[in-house]
Short mmCIF file of C-alpha atoms and ligand atoms in Angstrom, two decimals:
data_model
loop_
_atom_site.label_atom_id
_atom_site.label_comp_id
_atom_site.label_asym_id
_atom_site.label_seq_id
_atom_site.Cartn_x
_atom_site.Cartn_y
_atom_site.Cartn_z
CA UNK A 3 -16.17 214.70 103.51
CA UNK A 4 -14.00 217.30 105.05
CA UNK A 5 -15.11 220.06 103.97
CA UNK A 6 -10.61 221.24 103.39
CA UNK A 7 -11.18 218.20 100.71
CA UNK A 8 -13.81 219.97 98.84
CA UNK A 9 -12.48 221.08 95.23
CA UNK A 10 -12.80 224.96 94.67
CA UNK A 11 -16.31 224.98 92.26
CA UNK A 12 -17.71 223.23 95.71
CA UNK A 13 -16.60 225.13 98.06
CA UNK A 14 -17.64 228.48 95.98
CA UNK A 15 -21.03 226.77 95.66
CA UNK A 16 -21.64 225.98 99.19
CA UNK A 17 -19.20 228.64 101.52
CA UNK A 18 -20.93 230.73 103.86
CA UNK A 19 -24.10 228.14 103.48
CA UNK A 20 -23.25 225.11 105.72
CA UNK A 21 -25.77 226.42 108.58
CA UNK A 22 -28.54 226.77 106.33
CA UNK A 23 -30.68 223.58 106.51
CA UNK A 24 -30.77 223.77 109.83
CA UNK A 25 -31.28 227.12 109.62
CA UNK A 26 -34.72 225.52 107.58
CA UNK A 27 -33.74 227.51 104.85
CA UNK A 28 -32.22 226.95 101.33
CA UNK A 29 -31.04 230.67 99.79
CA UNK A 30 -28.90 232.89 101.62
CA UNK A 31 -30.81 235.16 104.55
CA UNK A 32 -30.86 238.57 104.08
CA UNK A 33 -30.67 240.98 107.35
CA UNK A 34 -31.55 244.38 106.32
CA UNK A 35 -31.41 245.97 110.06
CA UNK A 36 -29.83 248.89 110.97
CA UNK A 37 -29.81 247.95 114.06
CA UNK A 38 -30.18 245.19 116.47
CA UNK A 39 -32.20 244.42 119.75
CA UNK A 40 -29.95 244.43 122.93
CA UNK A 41 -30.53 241.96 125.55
CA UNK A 42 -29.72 244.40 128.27
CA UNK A 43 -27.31 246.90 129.30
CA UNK A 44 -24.16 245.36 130.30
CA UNK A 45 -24.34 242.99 127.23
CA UNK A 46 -25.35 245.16 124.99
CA UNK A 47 -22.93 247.44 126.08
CA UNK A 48 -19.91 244.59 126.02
CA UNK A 49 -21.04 244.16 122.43
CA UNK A 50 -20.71 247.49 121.24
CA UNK A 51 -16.80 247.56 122.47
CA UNK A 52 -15.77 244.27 121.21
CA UNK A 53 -17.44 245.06 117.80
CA UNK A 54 -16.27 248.42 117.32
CA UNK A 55 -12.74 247.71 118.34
CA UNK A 56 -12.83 244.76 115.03
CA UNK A 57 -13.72 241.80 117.33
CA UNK A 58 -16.70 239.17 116.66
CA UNK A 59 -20.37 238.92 118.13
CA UNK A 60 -19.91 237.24 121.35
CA UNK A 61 -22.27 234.85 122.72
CA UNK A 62 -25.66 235.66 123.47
CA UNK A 63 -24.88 239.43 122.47
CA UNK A 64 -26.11 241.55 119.99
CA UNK A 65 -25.06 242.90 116.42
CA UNK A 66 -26.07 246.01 118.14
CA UNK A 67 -25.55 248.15 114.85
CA UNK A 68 -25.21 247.51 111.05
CA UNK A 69 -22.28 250.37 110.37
CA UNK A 70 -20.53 247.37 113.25
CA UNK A 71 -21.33 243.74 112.08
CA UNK A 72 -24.15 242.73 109.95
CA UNK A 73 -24.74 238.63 109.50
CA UNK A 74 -25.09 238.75 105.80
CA UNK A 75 -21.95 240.78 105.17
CA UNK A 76 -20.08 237.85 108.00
CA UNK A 77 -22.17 235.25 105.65
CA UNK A 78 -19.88 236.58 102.10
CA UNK A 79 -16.81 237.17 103.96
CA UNK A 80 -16.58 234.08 105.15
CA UNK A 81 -16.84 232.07 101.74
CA UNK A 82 -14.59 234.60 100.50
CA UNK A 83 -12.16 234.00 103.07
CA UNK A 84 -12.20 230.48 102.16
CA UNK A 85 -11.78 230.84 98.33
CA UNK A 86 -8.72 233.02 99.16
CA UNK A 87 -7.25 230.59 101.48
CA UNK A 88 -7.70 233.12 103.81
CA UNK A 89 -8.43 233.20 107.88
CA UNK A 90 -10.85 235.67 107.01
CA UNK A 91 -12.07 238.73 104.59
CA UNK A 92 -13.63 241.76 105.29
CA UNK A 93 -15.72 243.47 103.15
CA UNK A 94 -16.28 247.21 102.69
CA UNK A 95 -18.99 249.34 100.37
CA UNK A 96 -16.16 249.45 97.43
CA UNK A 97 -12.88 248.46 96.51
CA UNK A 98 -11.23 252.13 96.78
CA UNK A 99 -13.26 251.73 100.40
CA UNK A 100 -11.27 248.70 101.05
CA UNK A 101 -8.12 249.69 100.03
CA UNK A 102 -8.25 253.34 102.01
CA UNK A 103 -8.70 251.37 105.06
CA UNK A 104 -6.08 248.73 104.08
CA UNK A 105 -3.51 251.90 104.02
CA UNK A 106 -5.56 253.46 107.26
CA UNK A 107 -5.33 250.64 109.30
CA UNK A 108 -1.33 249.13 108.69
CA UNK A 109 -0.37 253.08 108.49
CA UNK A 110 -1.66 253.17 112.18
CA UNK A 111 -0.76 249.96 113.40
CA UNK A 112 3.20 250.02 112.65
CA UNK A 113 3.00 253.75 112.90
CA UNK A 114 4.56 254.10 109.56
CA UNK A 115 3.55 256.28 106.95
CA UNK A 116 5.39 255.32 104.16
CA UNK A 117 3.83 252.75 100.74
CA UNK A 118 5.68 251.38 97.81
CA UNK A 119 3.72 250.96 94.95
CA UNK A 120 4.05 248.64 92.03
CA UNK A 121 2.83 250.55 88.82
CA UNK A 122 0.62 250.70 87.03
CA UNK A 123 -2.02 250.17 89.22
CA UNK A 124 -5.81 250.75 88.84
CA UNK A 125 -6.43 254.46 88.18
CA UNK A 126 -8.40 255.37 91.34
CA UNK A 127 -5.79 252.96 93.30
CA UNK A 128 -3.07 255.19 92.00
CA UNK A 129 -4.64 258.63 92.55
CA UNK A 130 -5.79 258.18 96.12
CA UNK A 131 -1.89 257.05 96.38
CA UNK A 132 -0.28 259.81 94.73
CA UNK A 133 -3.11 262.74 96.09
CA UNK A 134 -1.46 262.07 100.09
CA UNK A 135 -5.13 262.05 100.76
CA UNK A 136 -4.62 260.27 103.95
CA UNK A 137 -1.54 261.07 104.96
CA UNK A 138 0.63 258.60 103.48
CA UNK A 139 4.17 259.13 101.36
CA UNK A 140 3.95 256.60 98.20
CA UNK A 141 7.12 255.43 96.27
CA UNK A 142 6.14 254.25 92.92
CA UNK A 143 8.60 252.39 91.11
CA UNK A 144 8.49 248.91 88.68
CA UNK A 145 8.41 245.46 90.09
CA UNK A 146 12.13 244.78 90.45
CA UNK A 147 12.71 248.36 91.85
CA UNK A 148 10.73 247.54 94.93
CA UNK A 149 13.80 246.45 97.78
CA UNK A 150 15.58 249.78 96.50
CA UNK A 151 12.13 251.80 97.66
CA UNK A 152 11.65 250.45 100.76
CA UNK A 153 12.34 252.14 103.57
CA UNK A 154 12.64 252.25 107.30
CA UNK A 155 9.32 254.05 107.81
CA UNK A 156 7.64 251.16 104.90
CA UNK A 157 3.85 249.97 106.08
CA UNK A 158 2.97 248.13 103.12
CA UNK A 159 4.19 247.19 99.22
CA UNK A 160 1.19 247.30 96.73
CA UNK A 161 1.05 245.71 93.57
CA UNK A 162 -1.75 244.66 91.17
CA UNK A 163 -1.50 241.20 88.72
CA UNK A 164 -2.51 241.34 86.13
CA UNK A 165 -2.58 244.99 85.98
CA UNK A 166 -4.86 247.21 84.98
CA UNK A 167 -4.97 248.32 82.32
CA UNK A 168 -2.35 246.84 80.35
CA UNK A 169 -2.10 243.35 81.60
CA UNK A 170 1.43 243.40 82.91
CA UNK A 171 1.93 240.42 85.10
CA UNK A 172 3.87 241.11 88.18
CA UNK A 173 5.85 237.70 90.14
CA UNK A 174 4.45 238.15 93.94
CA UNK A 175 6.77 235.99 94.93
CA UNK A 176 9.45 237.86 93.84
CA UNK A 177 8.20 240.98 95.25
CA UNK A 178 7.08 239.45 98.55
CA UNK A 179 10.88 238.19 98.70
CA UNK A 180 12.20 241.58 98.02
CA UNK A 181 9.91 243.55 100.68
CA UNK A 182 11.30 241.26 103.38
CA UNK A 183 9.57 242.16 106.34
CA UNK A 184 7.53 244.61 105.07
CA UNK A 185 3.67 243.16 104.19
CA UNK A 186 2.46 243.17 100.65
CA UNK A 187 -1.01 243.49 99.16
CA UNK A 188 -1.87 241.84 96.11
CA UNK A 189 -5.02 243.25 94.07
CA UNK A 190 -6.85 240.33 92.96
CA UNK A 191 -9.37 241.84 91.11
CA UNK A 192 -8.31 240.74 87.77
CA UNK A 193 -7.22 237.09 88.30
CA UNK A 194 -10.06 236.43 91.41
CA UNK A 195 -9.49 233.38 93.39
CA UNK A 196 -10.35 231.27 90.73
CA UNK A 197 -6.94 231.75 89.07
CA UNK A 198 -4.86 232.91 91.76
CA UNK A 199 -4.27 232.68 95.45
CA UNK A 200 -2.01 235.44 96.38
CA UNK A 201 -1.67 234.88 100.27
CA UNK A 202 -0.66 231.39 99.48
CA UNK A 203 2.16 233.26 97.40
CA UNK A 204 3.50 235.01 100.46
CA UNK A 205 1.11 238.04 100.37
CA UNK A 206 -0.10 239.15 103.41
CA UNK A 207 -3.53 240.90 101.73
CA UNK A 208 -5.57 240.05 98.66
CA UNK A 209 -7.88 243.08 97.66
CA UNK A 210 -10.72 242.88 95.08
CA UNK A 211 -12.83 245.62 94.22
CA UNK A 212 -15.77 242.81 94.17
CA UNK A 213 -17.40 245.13 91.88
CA UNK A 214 -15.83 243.14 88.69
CA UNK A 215 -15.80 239.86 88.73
CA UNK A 216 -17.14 238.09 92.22
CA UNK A 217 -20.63 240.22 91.80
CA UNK A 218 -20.20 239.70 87.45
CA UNK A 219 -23.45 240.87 86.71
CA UNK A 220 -22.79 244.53 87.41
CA UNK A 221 -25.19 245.52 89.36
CA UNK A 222 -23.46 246.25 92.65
CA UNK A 223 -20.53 247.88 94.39
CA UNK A 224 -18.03 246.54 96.96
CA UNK A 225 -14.76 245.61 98.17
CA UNK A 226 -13.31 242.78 100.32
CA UNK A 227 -9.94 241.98 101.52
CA UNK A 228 -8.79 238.43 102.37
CA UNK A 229 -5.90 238.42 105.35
CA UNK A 230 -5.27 236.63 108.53
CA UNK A 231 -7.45 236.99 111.69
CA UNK A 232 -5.14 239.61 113.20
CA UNK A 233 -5.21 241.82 110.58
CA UNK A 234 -8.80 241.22 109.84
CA UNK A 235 -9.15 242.83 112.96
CA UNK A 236 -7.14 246.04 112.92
CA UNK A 237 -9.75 245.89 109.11
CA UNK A 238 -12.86 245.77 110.72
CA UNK A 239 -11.67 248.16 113.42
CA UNK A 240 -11.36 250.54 110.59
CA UNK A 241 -14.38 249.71 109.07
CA UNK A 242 -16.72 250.43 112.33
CA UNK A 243 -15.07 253.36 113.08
CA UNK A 244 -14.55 255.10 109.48
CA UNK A 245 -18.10 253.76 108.27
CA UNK A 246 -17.42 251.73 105.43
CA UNK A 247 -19.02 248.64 105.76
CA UNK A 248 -20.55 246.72 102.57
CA UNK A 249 -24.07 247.25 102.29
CA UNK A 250 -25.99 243.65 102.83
CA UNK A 251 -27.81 243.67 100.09
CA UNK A 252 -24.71 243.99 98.21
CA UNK A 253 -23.23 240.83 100.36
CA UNK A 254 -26.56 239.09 99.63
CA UNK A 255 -25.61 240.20 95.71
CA UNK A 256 -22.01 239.29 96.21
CA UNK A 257 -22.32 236.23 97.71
CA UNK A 258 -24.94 234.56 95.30
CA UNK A 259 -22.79 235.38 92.58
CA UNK A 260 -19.80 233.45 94.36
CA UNK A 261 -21.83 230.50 93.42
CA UNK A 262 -21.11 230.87 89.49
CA UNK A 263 -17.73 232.72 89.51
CA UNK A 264 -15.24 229.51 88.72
CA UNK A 265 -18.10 228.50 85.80
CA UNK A 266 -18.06 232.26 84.71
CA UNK A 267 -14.27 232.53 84.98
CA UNK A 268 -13.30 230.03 82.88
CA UNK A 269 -16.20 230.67 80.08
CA UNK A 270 -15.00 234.28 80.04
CA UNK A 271 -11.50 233.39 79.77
CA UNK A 272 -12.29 230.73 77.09
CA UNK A 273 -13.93 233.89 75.10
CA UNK A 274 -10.80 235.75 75.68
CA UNK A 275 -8.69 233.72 74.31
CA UNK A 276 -10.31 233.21 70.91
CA UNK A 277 -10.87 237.11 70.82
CA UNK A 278 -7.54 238.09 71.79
CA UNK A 279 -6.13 235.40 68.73
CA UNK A 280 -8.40 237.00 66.27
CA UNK A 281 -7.03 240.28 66.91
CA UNK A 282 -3.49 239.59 66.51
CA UNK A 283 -4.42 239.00 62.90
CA UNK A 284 -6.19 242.19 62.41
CA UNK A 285 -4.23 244.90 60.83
CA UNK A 286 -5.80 247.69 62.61
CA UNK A 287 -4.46 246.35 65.74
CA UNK A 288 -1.12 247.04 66.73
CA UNK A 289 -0.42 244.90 69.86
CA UNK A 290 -2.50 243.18 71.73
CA UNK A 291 -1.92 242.98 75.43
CA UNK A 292 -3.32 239.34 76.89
CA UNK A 293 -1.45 237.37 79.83
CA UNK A 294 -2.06 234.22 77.61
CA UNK A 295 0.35 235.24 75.00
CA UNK A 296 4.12 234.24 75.89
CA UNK A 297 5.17 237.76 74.64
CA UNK A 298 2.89 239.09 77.56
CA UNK A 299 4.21 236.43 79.91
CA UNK A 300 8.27 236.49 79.92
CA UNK A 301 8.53 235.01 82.95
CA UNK A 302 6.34 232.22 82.46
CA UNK A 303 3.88 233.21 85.11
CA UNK A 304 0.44 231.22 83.82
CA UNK A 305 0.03 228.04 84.61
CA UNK A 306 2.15 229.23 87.80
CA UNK A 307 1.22 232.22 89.60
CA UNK A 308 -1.83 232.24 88.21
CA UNK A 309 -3.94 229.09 86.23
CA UNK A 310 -5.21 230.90 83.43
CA UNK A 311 -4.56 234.26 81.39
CA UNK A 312 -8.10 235.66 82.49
CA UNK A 313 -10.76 237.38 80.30
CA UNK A 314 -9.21 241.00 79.99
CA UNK A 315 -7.47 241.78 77.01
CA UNK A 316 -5.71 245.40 75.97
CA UNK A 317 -5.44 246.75 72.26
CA UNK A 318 -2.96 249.31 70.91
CA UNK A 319 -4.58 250.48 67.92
CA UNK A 320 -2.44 251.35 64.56
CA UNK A 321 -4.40 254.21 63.87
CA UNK A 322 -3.83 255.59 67.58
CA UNK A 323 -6.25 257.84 69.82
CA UNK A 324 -8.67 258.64 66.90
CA UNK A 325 -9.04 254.81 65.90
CA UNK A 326 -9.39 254.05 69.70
CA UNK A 327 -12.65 256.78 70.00
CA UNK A 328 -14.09 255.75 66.84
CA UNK A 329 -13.85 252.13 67.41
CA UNK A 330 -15.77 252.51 71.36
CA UNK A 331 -18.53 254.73 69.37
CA UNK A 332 -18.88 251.93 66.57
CA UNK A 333 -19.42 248.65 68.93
CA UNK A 334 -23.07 247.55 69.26
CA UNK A 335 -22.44 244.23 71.54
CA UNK A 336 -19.84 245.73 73.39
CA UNK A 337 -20.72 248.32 75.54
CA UNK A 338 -18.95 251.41 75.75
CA UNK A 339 -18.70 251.39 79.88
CA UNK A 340 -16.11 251.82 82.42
CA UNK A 341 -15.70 248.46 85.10
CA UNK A 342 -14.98 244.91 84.16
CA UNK A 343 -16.12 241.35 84.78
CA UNK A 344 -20.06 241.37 84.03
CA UNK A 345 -21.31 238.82 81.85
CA UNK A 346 -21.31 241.13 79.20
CA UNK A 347 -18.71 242.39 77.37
CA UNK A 348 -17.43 246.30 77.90
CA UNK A 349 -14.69 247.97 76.51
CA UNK A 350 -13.42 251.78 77.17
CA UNK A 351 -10.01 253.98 76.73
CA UNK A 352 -8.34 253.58 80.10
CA UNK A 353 -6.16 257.54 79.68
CA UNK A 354 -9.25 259.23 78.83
CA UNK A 355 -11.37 257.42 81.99
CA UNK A 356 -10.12 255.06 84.39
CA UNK A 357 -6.58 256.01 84.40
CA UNK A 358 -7.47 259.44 84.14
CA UNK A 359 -6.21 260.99 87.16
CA UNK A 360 -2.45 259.12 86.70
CA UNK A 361 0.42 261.53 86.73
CA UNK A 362 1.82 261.81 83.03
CA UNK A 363 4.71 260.06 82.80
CA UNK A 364 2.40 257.07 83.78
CA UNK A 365 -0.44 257.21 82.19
CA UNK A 366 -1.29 254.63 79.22
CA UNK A 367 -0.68 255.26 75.54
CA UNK A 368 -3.82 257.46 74.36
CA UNK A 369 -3.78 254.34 71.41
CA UNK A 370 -4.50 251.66 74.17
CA UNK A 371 -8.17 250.87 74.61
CA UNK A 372 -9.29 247.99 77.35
CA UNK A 373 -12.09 245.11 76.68
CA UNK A 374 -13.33 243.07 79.36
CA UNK A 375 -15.28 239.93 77.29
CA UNK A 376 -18.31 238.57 78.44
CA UNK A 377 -20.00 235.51 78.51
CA UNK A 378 -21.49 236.29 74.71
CA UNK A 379 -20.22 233.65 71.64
CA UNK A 380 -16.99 234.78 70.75
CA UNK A 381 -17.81 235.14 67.20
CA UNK A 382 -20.26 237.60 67.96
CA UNK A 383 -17.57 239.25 69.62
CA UNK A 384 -15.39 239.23 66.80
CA UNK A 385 -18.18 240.14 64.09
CA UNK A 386 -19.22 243.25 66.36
CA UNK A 387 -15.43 244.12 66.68
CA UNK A 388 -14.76 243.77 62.61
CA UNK A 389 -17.89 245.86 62.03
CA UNK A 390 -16.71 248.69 64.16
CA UNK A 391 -13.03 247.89 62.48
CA UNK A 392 -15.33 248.67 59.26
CA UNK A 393 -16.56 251.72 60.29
CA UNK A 394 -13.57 252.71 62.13
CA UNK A 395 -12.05 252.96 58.89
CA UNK A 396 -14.68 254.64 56.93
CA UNK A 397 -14.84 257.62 59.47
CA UNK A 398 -10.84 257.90 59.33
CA UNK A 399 -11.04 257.83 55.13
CA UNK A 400 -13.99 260.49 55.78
CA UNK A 401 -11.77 262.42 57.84
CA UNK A 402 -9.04 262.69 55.90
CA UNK A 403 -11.28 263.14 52.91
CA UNK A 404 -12.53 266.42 54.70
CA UNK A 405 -9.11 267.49 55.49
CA UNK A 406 -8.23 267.06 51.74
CA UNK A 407 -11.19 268.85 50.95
CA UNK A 408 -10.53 271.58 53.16
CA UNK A 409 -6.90 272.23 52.36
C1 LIG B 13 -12.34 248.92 89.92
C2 LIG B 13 -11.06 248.59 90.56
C3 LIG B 13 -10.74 249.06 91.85
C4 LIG B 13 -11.64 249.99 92.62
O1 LIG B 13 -12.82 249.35 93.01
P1 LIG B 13 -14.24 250.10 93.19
O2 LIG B 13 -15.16 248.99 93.54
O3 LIG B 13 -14.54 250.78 91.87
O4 LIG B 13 -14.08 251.10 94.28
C5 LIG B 13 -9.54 248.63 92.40
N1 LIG B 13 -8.70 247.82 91.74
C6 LIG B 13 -8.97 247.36 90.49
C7 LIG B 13 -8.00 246.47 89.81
C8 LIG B 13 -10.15 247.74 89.86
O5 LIG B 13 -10.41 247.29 88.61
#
């Protein structure tokens, strides 16, 4: 069979493998080197220029040295590239790494300086934006806003679906159609390219901070982004020269847990859903933010854009900022942790950590608190959650019962 034929739980399975038996091996290798033998000056040499300037190993050369090309990084990026419907992917040591040298390399290569940016947008993604860190002017504005911010100095148009934190869904299409010219990057992280193929959508860049869901078990840190070869280039350019390649353990990490991301995605998501339902009955719950409610999804954008709602939900708590600390100090399954997309389930209170650093005016609601669900029963889930619910409300009664007390 063709290996274009293969359906997408085969291809994540076996990507990046298909050199292996002959290789005489069945797991992935793991090349730890720092750096690589040389087969003699003038090769060696003609290595090191095509590598660093973000070309590939040429024949009977050399890797020459791991901050330049390391197999077992090439190994993930590859099966990444092909989940993403990508030419290629290239992966860096996190997603904040992968994104700085997204905005590095297209700043420098059209010589423009300007980004507009979709909000909201992952905390960190939105800091390094707004702080000018690396020279670069950002325009924030709201999806449909996004052909009135461009301008004629515009390198790149960023936007994030589903969004973090609040699960706003954002129509690439729409905004790939609006930016004209003008490349966009889609962060993946949320959907992954088990739900959602952005570059077939028009994008010119899907980012993940691989850190969530493609490692899942969080126990590593990376970022990869999925483009065409040219770009991929001008990426790994960046990479070699700026130091921020993926460490290949990490790849080794990354790339085994490729295998069981479309049988992880959907489990997770399945748990999602019958969380997310449960707490739309709860009365301690506000709103609940999940892309697999219609309310959530005017535009009718699952089962379209994307195949599924995905297995982060977002809860506005009635009792606001003071139900939202007591309930992430009175889970017991649930742990209380920043990231997203292990196999177990985490929840925190994005304004007070991840979306710390966000200017004011775009910050989330201090009521809002984020869970990413695991692959635990669901009715565990939803005990542990109507426990802390339990207690939630016993420490507000105390409180005011103090207050009372006190006045
Ligand atoms: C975590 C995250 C990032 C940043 O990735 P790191 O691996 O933490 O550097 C970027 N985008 C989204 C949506 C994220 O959740």
């Amino acid at each position: 069979m063709a290996p274009t034929t293969l359906h997408p739980d085969t291809i994540a399975a076996h990507a990046g493998r298909e050199d292996l038996a002959a290789l005489g091996v069945h797991a992935l290798p793991l090349d730890l080197s720092s750096t690589s033998p040389l087969p003699d000056v003038e090769l060696g040499g003609l290595s090191y220029e095509v590598l660093a300037t973000g070309g590939l190993p040429i024949e009977g050369g050399s890797n020459v040295y791991a901050r330049l090309w390391n197999p077992t990084v090439a190994r993930f990026e590859q099966a990444l590239a092909r989940l993403e419907h990508a030419e290629e992917a290239v992966a860096f040591s996190s997603g904040m790494a992968a994104f700085t040298a997204t905005l590095l390399a297209l700043t420098h290569e059209s010589g423009k300086r300007h980004v507009v940016a979709v909000r909201p947008l992952y905390g960190g993604s939105d800091h390094l934006l707004a702080s000018g860190l690396l020279g670069v002017e950002t325009t924030f504005c709201r999806p449909g806003a996004v052909a009135a911010a461009l301008r004629p100095d515009t390198a790149l148009v960023v936007l994030e679906t589903p969004a973090n934190p609040t699960l706003d869904l954002v129509d690439i299409r729409a905004v790939v159609a609006a930016a004209g010219e003008v490349p966009v990057l889609v962060d993946n992280t949320f959907a992954t390219p088990v739900l959602q193929h952005p570059l077939d959508l028009g994008a010119a860049l899907s980012m993940h901070s691989a850190t969530k869901y493609l490692g899942g078990h969080g126990d590593v840190v990376g970022g990869v982004v999925a483009c065409d070869a040219r770009l991929a280039a001008a990426l790994r350019r960046t990479r070699a020269i700026t130091g921020s390649i993926l460490h290949p353990l990490a790849a080794y990490l990354l790339h085994r847990g490729l295998g069981t991301l479309p049988v992880r995605m959907r489990a997770q998501q399945d748990g999602a859903r019958a969380v997310a339902e449960w707490l739309t009955t709860r009365p301690e719950v506000a709103a609940v933010h999940f892309p697999g409610f219609a309310a959530c999804d005017p535009v009718g954008l699952v089962g379209t854009q994307q195949s599924g709602p995905g297995a982060m939900i977002a809860i506005e708590l009635a009792g606001g900022y003071a139900a939202a600390v007591s309930l992430t100090s009175s889970v017991r399954l649930f742990t209380h942790a920043v990231s997203l997309g292990s196999i177990d389930s985490l929840i925190q209170h994005p304004a007070a950590l991840t979306h710390r650093p966000v200017q004011s005016d775009a910050k989330p609601s201090d009521a809002l608190v984020r869970l990413s669900i695991g692959l635990e029963d669901p009715a565990d889930l939803m005990a542990d959650l109507a426990q802390a619910f339990a207690s939630t409300t016993d420490a507000a009664a105390s409180v005011a019962r103090d207050v009372t007390f006190a006045g």
